[in-house]
PDB file of C-alpha atoms in Angstrom:
ATOM      1  CA  UNK A   1     -25.452 -95.150  86.943  1.00 49.00           C
ATOM      2  CA  UNK A   2     -27.992 -95.334  84.106  1.00 55.00           C
ATOM      3  CA  UNK A   3     -27.146 -95.604  80.402  1.00 64.00           C
ATOM      4  CA  UNK A   4     -28.432 -92.206  79.351  1.00 76.00           C
ATOM      5  CA  UNK A   5     -25.722 -90.315  77.496  1.00 91.00           C
ATOM      6  CA  UNK A   6     -24.514 -87.233  79.338  1.00 96.00           C
ATOM      7  CA  UNK A   7     -23.647 -84.194  77.223  1.00 97.00           C
ATOM      8  CA  UNK A   8     -20.954 -81.799  78.386  1.00 98.00           C
ATOM      9  CA  UNK A   9     -20.280 -78.445  76.722  1.00 98.00           C
ATOM     10  CA  UNK A  10     -16.626 -77.398  76.804  1.00 98.00           C
ATOM     11  CA  UNK A  11     -16.582 -73.616  76.661  1.00 98.00           C
ATOM     12  CA  UNK A  12     -13.316 -72.480  75.145  1.00 98.00           C
ATOM     13  CA  UNK A  13     -11.268 -72.281  71.974  1.00 98.00           C
ATOM     14  CA  UNK A  14      -9.745 -75.690  71.357  1.00 97.00           C
ATOM     15  CA  UNK A  15      -5.996 -75.736  70.832  1.00 97.00           C
ATOM     16  CA  UNK A  16      -4.266 -79.127  70.610  1.00 96.00           C
ATOM     17  CA  UNK A  17      -1.060 -77.534  71.909  1.00 96.00           C
ATOM     18  CA  UNK A  18      -2.674 -76.605  75.243  1.00 95.00           C
ATOM     19  CA  UNK A  19      -1.939 -79.274  77.847  1.00 93.00           C
ATOM     20  CA  UNK A  20      -5.277 -78.808  79.613  1.00 95.00           C
ATOM     21  CA  UNK A  21      -7.093 -79.301  76.322  1.00 97.00           C
ATOM     22  CA  UNK A  22      -5.207 -82.553  75.837  1.00 97.00           C
ATOM     23  CA  UNK A  23      -6.100 -83.636  79.366  1.00 97.00           C
ATOM     24  CA  UNK A  24      -9.821 -82.814  79.415  1.00 98.00           C
ATOM     25  CA  UNK A  25     -11.004 -85.575  77.023  1.00 98.00           C
ATOM     26  CA  UNK A  26      -8.829 -88.060  78.917  1.00 98.00           C
ATOM     27  CA  UNK A  27     -10.288 -86.891  82.242  1.00 98.00           C
ATOM     28  CA  UNK A  28     -13.849 -87.219  80.960  1.00 98.00           C
ATOM     29  CA  UNK A  29     -13.052 -90.667  79.590  1.00 98.00           C
ATOM     30  CA  UNK A  30     -11.653 -91.844  82.923  1.00 98.00           C
ATOM     31  CA  UNK A  31     -14.697 -90.523  84.766  1.00 98.00           C
ATOM     32  CA  UNK A  32     -17.085 -92.149  82.277  1.00 97.00           C
ATOM     33  CA  UNK A  33     -15.361 -95.493  82.793  1.00 97.00           C
ATOM     34  CA  UNK A  34     -15.330 -95.054  86.552  1.00 96.00           C
ATOM     35  CA  UNK A  35     -19.038 -94.244  86.660  1.00 95.00           C
ATOM     36  CA  UNK A  36     -19.967 -96.737  83.917  1.00 95.00           C
ATOM     37  CA  UNK A  37     -21.676 -93.825  82.196  1.00 94.00           C
ATOM     38  CA  UNK A  38     -21.746 -92.719  78.561  1.00 96.00           C
ATOM     39  CA  UNK A  39     -20.408 -89.153  78.454  1.00 97.00           C
ATOM     40  CA  UNK A  40     -20.216 -87.075  75.303  1.00 97.00           C
ATOM     41  CA  UNK A  41     -18.540 -83.692  75.066  1.00 98.00           C
ATOM     42  CA  UNK A  42     -18.580 -80.903  72.528  1.00 97.00           C
ATOM     43  CA  UNK A  43     -16.176 -77.998  72.203  1.00 97.00           C
ATOM     44  CA  UNK A  44     -18.036 -74.701  71.863  1.00 97.00           C
ATOM     45  CA  UNK A  45     -15.762 -72.012  70.476  1.00 97.00           C
ATOM     46  CA  UNK A  46     -16.443 -68.777  72.306  1.00 98.00           C
ATOM     47  CA  UNK A  47     -16.799 -66.760  69.094  1.00 97.00           C
ATOM     48  CA  UNK A  48     -19.618 -69.104  68.053  1.00 95.00           C
ATOM     49  CA  UNK A  49     -21.733 -68.474  71.156  1.00 97.00           C
ATOM     50  CA  UNK A  50     -24.297 -65.765  70.355  1.00 93.00           C
ATOM     51  CA  UNK A  51     -27.852 -64.771  71.282  1.00 87.00           C
ATOM     52  CA  UNK A  52     -29.229 -67.377  68.927  1.00 86.00           C
ATOM     53  CA  UNK A  53     -26.898 -70.173  70.030  1.00 89.00           C
ATOM     54  CA  UNK A  54     -28.858 -73.070  71.527  1.00 90.00           C
ATOM     55  CA  UNK A  55     -27.306 -74.217  74.785  1.00 94.00           C
ATOM     56  CA  UNK A  56     -30.259 -76.369  75.801  1.00 91.00           C
ATOM     57  CA  UNK A  57     -29.525 -80.067  75.574  1.00 92.00           C
ATOM     58  CA  UNK A  58     -26.259 -79.915  77.478  1.00 96.00           C
ATOM     59  CA  UNK A  59     -26.249 -81.417  80.951  1.00 97.00           C
ATOM     60  CA  UNK A  60     -23.160 -79.587  82.187  1.00 98.00           C
ATOM     61  CA  UNK A  61     -20.867 -76.723  81.216  1.00 98.00           C
ATOM     62  CA  UNK A  62     -17.099 -76.652  81.678  1.00 98.00           C
ATOM     63  CA  UNK A  63     -15.334 -73.372  80.972  1.00 98.00           C
ATOM     64  CA  UNK A  64     -11.802 -74.471  80.189  1.00 98.00           C
ATOM     65  CA  UNK A  65      -8.290 -72.959  80.415  1.00 95.00           C
ATOM     66  CA  UNK A  66      -6.418 -70.985  77.755  1.00 94.00           C
ATOM     67  CA  UNK A  67      -7.817 -67.465  77.923  1.00 93.00           C
ATOM     68  CA  UNK A  68      -8.049 -64.773  76.761  1.00 94.00           C
ATOM     69  CA  UNK A  69     -10.768 -66.333  74.684  1.00 97.00           C
ATOM     70  CA  UNK A  70     -11.608 -65.328  71.144  1.00 97.00           C
ATOM     71  CA  UNK A  71     -14.869 -63.911  72.492  1.00 97.00           C
ATOM     72  CA  UNK A  72     -15.128 -62.849  76.113  1.00 97.00           C
ATOM     73  CA  UNK A  73     -18.802 -62.143  75.526  1.00 97.00           C
ATOM     74  CA  UNK A  74     -19.407 -65.668  74.264  1.00 97.00           C
ATOM     75  CA  UNK A  75     -17.763 -67.246  77.298  1.00 98.00           C
ATOM     76  CA  UNK A  76     -19.706 -65.030  79.694  1.00 98.00           C
ATOM     77  CA  UNK A  77     -22.965 -65.813  77.910  1.00 97.00           C
ATOM     78  CA  UNK A  78     -22.465 -69.553  78.451  1.00 98.00           C
ATOM     79  CA  UNK A  79     -21.482 -69.076  82.087  1.00 98.00           C
ATOM     80  CA  UNK A  80     -24.528 -66.936  82.716  1.00 97.00           C
ATOM     81  CA  UNK A  81     -26.741 -69.580  81.099  1.00 97.00           C
ATOM     82  CA  UNK A  82     -25.322 -72.234  83.437  1.00 98.00           C
ATOM     83  CA  UNK A  83     -25.613 -70.016  86.499  1.00 98.00           C
ATOM     84  CA  UNK A  84     -29.143 -68.770  85.905  1.00 97.00           C
ATOM     85  CA  UNK A  85     -30.412 -72.111  84.606  1.00 96.00           C
ATOM     86  CA  UNK A  86     -29.001 -74.062  87.546  1.00 97.00           C
ATOM     87  CA  UNK A  87     -26.957 -76.242  85.186  1.00 97.00           C
ATOM     88  CA  UNK A  88     -23.821 -77.914  86.624  1.00 98.00           C
ATOM     89  CA  UNK A  89     -20.781 -75.753  85.946  1.00 98.00           C
ATOM     90  CA  UNK A  90     -17.055 -76.258  86.316  1.00 98.00           C
ATOM     91  CA  UNK A  91     -14.519 -73.522  85.613  1.00 98.00           C
ATOM     92  CA  UNK A  92     -10.789 -74.172  85.625  1.00 97.00           C
ATOM     93  CA  UNK A  93      -8.126 -71.477  85.352  1.00 94.00           C
ATOM     94  CA  UNK A  94      -9.574 -69.151  82.687  1.00 95.00           C
ATOM     95  CA  UNK A  95     -12.976 -70.563  83.571  1.00 97.00           C
ATOM     96  CA  UNK A  96     -12.479 -69.457  87.173  1.00 97.00           C
ATOM     97  CA  UNK A  97     -11.544 -65.970  86.040  1.00 96.00           C
ATOM     98  CA  UNK A  98     -14.537 -65.576  83.756  1.00 97.00           C
ATOM     99  CA  UNK A  99     -16.938 -66.987  86.336  1.00 98.00           C
ATOM    100  CA  UNK A 100     -15.788 -64.173  88.635  1.00 98.00           C
ATOM    101  CA  UNK A 101     -16.174 -61.639  85.832  1.00 98.00           C
ATOM    102  CA  UNK A 102     -19.683 -62.847  84.939  1.00 98.00           C
ATOM    103  CA  UNK A 103     -20.776 -62.716  88.580  1.00 97.00           C
ATOM    104  CA  UNK A 104     -19.338 -59.217  88.954  1.00 97.00           C
ATOM    105  CA  UNK A 105     -21.223 -57.850  85.987  1.00 97.00           C
ATOM    106  CA  UNK A 106     -24.520 -59.691  86.090  1.00 97.00           C
ATOM    107  CA  UNK A 107     -25.106 -60.332  89.796  1.00 96.00           C
ATOM    108  CA  UNK A 108     -23.321 -57.472  91.525  1.00 95.00           C
ATOM    109  CA  UNK A 109     -24.209 -55.060  88.731  1.00 96.00           C
ATOM    110  CA  UNK A 110     -20.630 -53.926  88.147  1.00 96.00           C
ATOM    111  CA  UNK A 111     -21.019 -53.092  84.480  1.00 96.00           C
ATOM    112  CA  UNK A 112     -17.490 -51.733  84.366  1.00 96.00           C
ATOM    113  CA  UNK A 113     -15.874 -54.899  85.738  1.00 97.00           C
ATOM    114  CA  UNK A 114     -13.033 -56.067  83.518  1.00 97.00           C
ATOM    115  CA  UNK A 115     -10.365 -58.753  83.249  1.00 96.00           C
ATOM    116  CA  UNK A 116      -6.960 -57.253  83.919  1.00 92.00           C
ATOM    117  CA  UNK A 117      -5.367 -59.358  81.196  1.00 92.00           C
ATOM    118  CA  UNK A 118      -7.389 -57.663  78.463  1.00 93.00           C
ATOM    119  CA  UNK A 119      -8.108 -54.323  80.202  1.00 94.00           C
ATOM    120  CA  UNK A 120      -5.155 -53.660  82.518  1.00 90.00           C
ATOM    121  CA  UNK A 121      -5.993 -49.958  82.904  1.00 91.00           C
ATOM    122  CA  UNK A 122      -9.543 -50.571  84.101  1.00 94.00           C
ATOM    123  CA  UNK A 123     -10.461 -49.020  87.435  1.00 94.00           C
ATOM    124  CA  UNK A 124     -12.480 -52.133  88.219  1.00 96.00           C
ATOM    125  CA  UNK A 125     -10.183 -54.918  87.069  1.00 96.00           C
ATOM    126  CA  UNK A 126     -11.576 -57.713  89.242  1.00 97.00           C
ATOM    127  CA  UNK A 127      -8.838 -60.025  87.989  1.00 95.00           C
ATOM    128  CA  UNK A 128      -5.195 -59.023  88.216  1.00 92.00           C
ATOM    129  CA  UNK A 129      -1.808 -60.773  88.034  1.00 88.00           C
ATOM    130  CA  UNK A 130      -1.199 -62.931  91.072  1.00 79.00           C
ATOM    131  CA  UNK A 131       1.483 -61.728  93.462  1.00 63.00           C
ATOM    132  CA  UNK A 132       3.644 -64.787  92.897  1.00 58.00           C
ATOM    133  CA  UNK A 133       4.123 -66.978  89.863  1.00 52.00           C
ATOM    134  CA  UNK A 134       1.617 -69.807  89.748  1.00 50.00           C
ATOM    135  CA  UNK A 135       3.071 -71.263  86.574  1.00 60.00           C
ATOM    136  CA  UNK A 136       4.110 -74.869  87.178  1.00 66.00           C
ATOM    137  CA  UNK A 137       4.108 -74.291  90.954  1.00 73.00           C
ATOM    138  CA  UNK A 138       2.685 -76.889  93.343  1.00 80.00           C
ATOM    139  CA  UNK A 139       1.139 -75.884  96.645  1.00 84.00           C
ATOM    140  CA  UNK A 140      -1.203 -77.136  99.343  1.00 91.00           C
ATOM    141  CA  UNK A 141      -4.777 -75.896  99.092  1.00 94.00           C
ATOM    142  CA  UNK A 142      -6.956 -75.817 102.189  1.00 97.00           C
ATOM    143  CA  UNK A 143     -10.598 -76.567 101.416  1.00 98.00           C
ATOM    144  CA  UNK A 144     -13.608 -75.333 103.334  1.00 97.00           C
ATOM    145  CA  UNK A 145     -15.263 -78.136 105.240  1.00 96.00           C
ATOM    146  CA  UNK A 146     -18.610 -79.115 103.776  1.00 96.00           C
ATOM    147  CA  UNK A 147     -17.969 -77.447 100.416  1.00 97.00           C
ATOM    148  CA  UNK A 148     -18.659 -79.249  97.158  1.00 98.00           C
ATOM    149  CA  UNK A 149     -14.974 -79.332  96.325  1.00 98.00           C
ATOM    150  CA  UNK A 150     -14.055 -80.779  99.735  1.00 98.00           C
ATOM    151  CA  UNK A 151     -16.724 -83.441  99.291  1.00 98.00           C
ATOM    152  CA  UNK A 152     -15.339 -84.241  95.829  1.00 98.00           C
ATOM    153  CA  UNK A 153     -11.797 -84.746  97.127  1.00 98.00           C
ATOM    154  CA  UNK A 154     -13.002 -86.300 100.384  1.00 97.00           C
ATOM    155  CA  UNK A 155     -10.335 -84.366 102.269  1.00 96.00           C
ATOM    156  CA  UNK A 156      -9.671 -80.867 103.577  1.00 96.00           C
ATOM    157  CA  UNK A 157      -6.173 -80.447 102.109  1.00 97.00           C
ATOM    158  CA  UNK A 158      -5.044 -81.178  98.581  1.00 96.00           C
ATOM    159  CA  UNK A 159      -1.966 -80.506  96.463  1.00 92.00           C
ATOM    160  CA  UNK A 160      -2.424 -79.066  93.009  1.00 87.00           C
ATOM    161  CA  UNK A 161      -0.215 -77.483  90.398  1.00 77.00           C
ATOM    162  CA  UNK A 162      -0.868 -73.932  89.242  1.00 69.00           C
ATOM    163  CA  UNK A 163      -0.659 -72.712  85.643  1.00 71.00           C
ATOM    164  CA  UNK A 164      -2.701 -69.514  85.946  1.00 75.00           C
ATOM    165  CA  UNK A 165      -1.303 -65.998  86.002  1.00 81.00           C
ATOM    166  CA  UNK A 166      -4.450 -64.084  87.012  1.00 90.00           C
ATOM    167  CA  UNK A 167      -6.554 -64.272  90.137  1.00 91.00           C
ATOM    168  CA  UNK A 168      -9.093 -62.232  92.082  1.00 94.00           C
ATOM    169  CA  UNK A 169      -7.977 -58.670  92.702  1.00 94.00           C
ATOM    170  CA  UNK A 170      -7.552 -58.354  96.501  1.00 92.00           C
ATOM    171  CA  UNK A 171      -9.059 -54.871  96.270  1.00 93.00           C
ATOM    172  CA  UNK A 172     -12.447 -56.392  95.357  1.00 94.00           C
ATOM    173  CA  UNK A 173     -12.272 -59.794  96.998  1.00 94.00           C
ATOM    174  CA  UNK A 174     -14.244 -58.851 100.112  1.00 93.00           C
ATOM    175  CA  UNK A 175     -17.064 -57.383  98.032  1.00 93.00           C
ATOM    176  CA  UNK A 176     -17.106 -60.345  95.647  1.00 95.00           C
ATOM    177  CA  UNK A 177     -17.243 -63.018  98.309  1.00 92.00           C
ATOM    178  CA  UNK A 178     -20.631 -63.074  99.999  1.00 81.00           C
ATOM    179  CA  UNK A 179     -23.384 -65.470 100.920  1.00 80.00           C
ATOM    180  CA  UNK A 180     -23.852 -66.250  97.238  1.00 92.00           C
ATOM    181  CA  UNK A 181     -20.271 -66.505  95.969  1.00 96.00           C
ATOM    182  CA  UNK A 182     -18.140 -68.271  98.526  1.00 96.00           C
ATOM    183  CA  UNK A 183     -14.392 -68.677  98.926  1.00 97.00           C
ATOM    184  CA  UNK A 184     -13.814 -72.397  99.486  1.00 97.00           C
ATOM    185  CA  UNK A 185     -10.130 -72.941  98.745  1.00 96.00           C
ATOM    186  CA  UNK A 186      -6.993 -71.064  99.816  1.00 94.00           C
ATOM    187  CA  UNK A 187      -3.337 -71.838  99.300  1.00 89.00           C
ATOM    188  CA  UNK A 188      -0.622 -71.862 101.966  1.00 87.00           C
ATOM    189  CA  UNK A 189      -0.352 -68.060 101.731  1.00 83.00           C
ATOM    190  CA  UNK A 190      -4.154 -67.796 102.239  1.00 88.00           C
ATOM    191  CA  UNK A 191      -4.684 -66.572  98.693  1.00 87.00           C
ATOM    192  CA  UNK A 192      -7.987 -67.498  97.053  1.00 92.00           C
ATOM    193  CA  UNK A 193      -7.818 -70.519  94.746  1.00 93.00           C
ATOM    194  CA  UNK A 194     -11.372 -71.951  94.612  1.00 97.00           C
ATOM    195  CA  UNK A 195     -14.911 -70.582  94.691  1.00 98.00           C
ATOM    196  CA  UNK A 196     -18.450 -71.951  94.725  1.00 98.00           C
ATOM    197  CA  UNK A 197     -21.850 -70.443  94.121  1.00 97.00           C
ATOM    198  CA  UNK A 198     -24.308 -70.997  96.915  1.00 93.00           C
ATOM    199  CA  UNK A 199     -27.932 -71.935  96.122  1.00 89.00           C
ATOM    200  CA  UNK A 200     -26.760 -73.725  92.964  1.00 96.00           C
ATOM    201  CA  UNK A 201     -26.615 -77.516  92.523  1.00 96.00           C
ATOM    202  CA  UNK A 202     -23.019 -77.469  91.296  1.00 98.00           C
ATOM    203  CA  UNK A 203     -21.097 -74.323  90.423  1.00 98.00           C
ATOM    204  CA  UNK A 204     -17.385 -74.698  91.215  1.00 98.00           C
ATOM    205  CA  UNK A 205     -14.367 -72.862  89.828  1.00 98.00           C
ATOM    206  CA  UNK A 206     -10.681 -73.326  90.567  1.00 97.00           C
ATOM    207  CA  UNK A 207      -7.534 -71.388  89.849  1.00 92.00           C
ATOM    208  CA  UNK A 208      -5.791 -74.657  89.123  1.00 92.00           C
ATOM    209  CA  UNK A 209      -6.278 -77.385  86.542  1.00 93.00           C
ATOM    210  CA  UNK A 210      -7.373 -80.658  88.174  1.00 95.00           C
ATOM    211  CA  UNK A 211      -7.876 -82.199  84.740  1.00 96.00           C
ATOM    212  CA  UNK A 212      -4.112 -82.539  84.286  1.00 94.00           C
ATOM    213  CA  UNK A 213      -4.068 -85.482  86.694  1.00 94.00           C
ATOM    214  CA  UNK A 214      -5.727 -87.518  83.945  1.00 97.00           C
ATOM    215  CA  UNK A 215      -2.531 -87.431  81.892  1.00 95.00           C
ATOM    216  CA  UNK A 216      -0.987 -89.525  84.673  1.00 96.00           C
ATOM    217  CA  UNK A 217      -3.868 -91.968  84.593  1.00 97.00           C
ATOM    218  CA  UNK A 218      -5.521 -90.484  87.688  1.00 97.00           C
ATOM    219  CA  UNK A 219      -9.266 -89.833  87.669  1.00 97.00           C
ATOM    220  CA  UNK A 220      -9.679 -86.205  88.821  1.00 97.00           C
ATOM    221  CA  UNK A 221     -12.090 -86.151  91.788  1.00 98.00           C
ATOM    222  CA  UNK A 222     -13.515 -82.736  90.921  1.00 98.00           C
ATOM    223  CA  UNK A 223     -14.220 -83.731  87.317  1.00 98.00           C
ATOM    224  CA  UNK A 224     -15.897 -86.876  88.617  1.00 98.00           C
ATOM    225  CA  UNK A 225     -18.132 -84.818  90.925  1.00 98.00           C
ATOM    226  CA  UNK A 226     -18.995 -82.464  88.054  1.00 98.00           C
ATOM    227  CA  UNK A 227     -19.993 -85.297  85.713  1.00 98.00           C
ATOM    228  CA  UNK A 228     -22.060 -86.920  88.488  1.00 97.00           C
ATOM    229  CA  UNK A 229     -23.883 -83.602  88.944  1.00 97.00           C
ATOM    230  CA  UNK A 230     -24.495 -83.443  85.177  1.00 97.00           C
ATOM    231  CA  UNK A 231     -25.817 -87.012  85.203  1.00 95.00           C
ATOM    232  CA  UNK A 232     -28.216 -86.144  87.996  1.00 93.00           C
ATOM    233  CA  UNK A 233     -29.349 -83.024  86.117  1.00 91.00           C
ATOM    234  CA  UNK A 234     -29.954 -85.136  83.024  1.00 87.00           C
ATOM    235  CA  UNK A 235     -32.321 -87.422  84.895  1.00 83.00           C
ATOM    236  CA  UNK A 236     -34.250 -84.396  86.132  1.00 68.00           C
ATOM    237  CA  UNK A 237     -34.626 -82.929  82.638  1.00 58.00           C
ATOM    238  CA  UNK A 238     -36.690 -85.066  80.239  1.00 48.00           C
ATOM    239  CA  UNK A 239     -35.491 -83.079  77.210  1.00 44.00           C
ATOM    240  CA  UNK A 240     -31.793 -83.394  78.042  1.00 37.00           C
ATOM    241  CA  UNK A 241     -29.790 -84.794  75.202  1.00 36.00           C
ATOM    242  CA  UNK A 242     -32.326 -83.884  72.540  1.00 30.00           C
TER     243      UNK A 242
END
């Protein structure tokens, strides 16, 4: 790959005690070495993302675990920017949940859509506690053939560990999943664990944390695919990195 520095925005509130936050810089470093690519990242605290916040200059956006965030609005603003601007996006755990929430509100027009963790009494809680504990559980995930995530892993079945307590509310899943937002990963119980946005270069979100593999010295395939997409976007955008 070329020597242009790739800039990744990490959307979330950095906490050194969060395992995923420890893993993400390691994962990016492994991918950068693997691709022989300079990759820079910057943590963007959600309560610092406002109307006037400049998000231009980033080549990719990763909405990271450890929600609820300090500012739900800030996280959703960054996700919307990535979605509408066709910028590569990766959401893991809390990032998955907020990608669903942003799509519900701004694409489907569900202004009353809420996250069940922060608004459990909402009549349109599109995210609710999963039926079984996904904390530290490992399961097989079946990937949709031809999907971005399947191409990243180069296989149709993977094993990943879960650390997320909230997923898509089954009551709304059928309405959420359409030609635009697609279900591309299900666990052994056929519960939804990964989504992608159609007609977007790279918009993938998972209800698991692939970045954790980096703590074992393993380059996460999905993170690699995300950074490659960001590198490609950088070459298409002359002002990237400025």
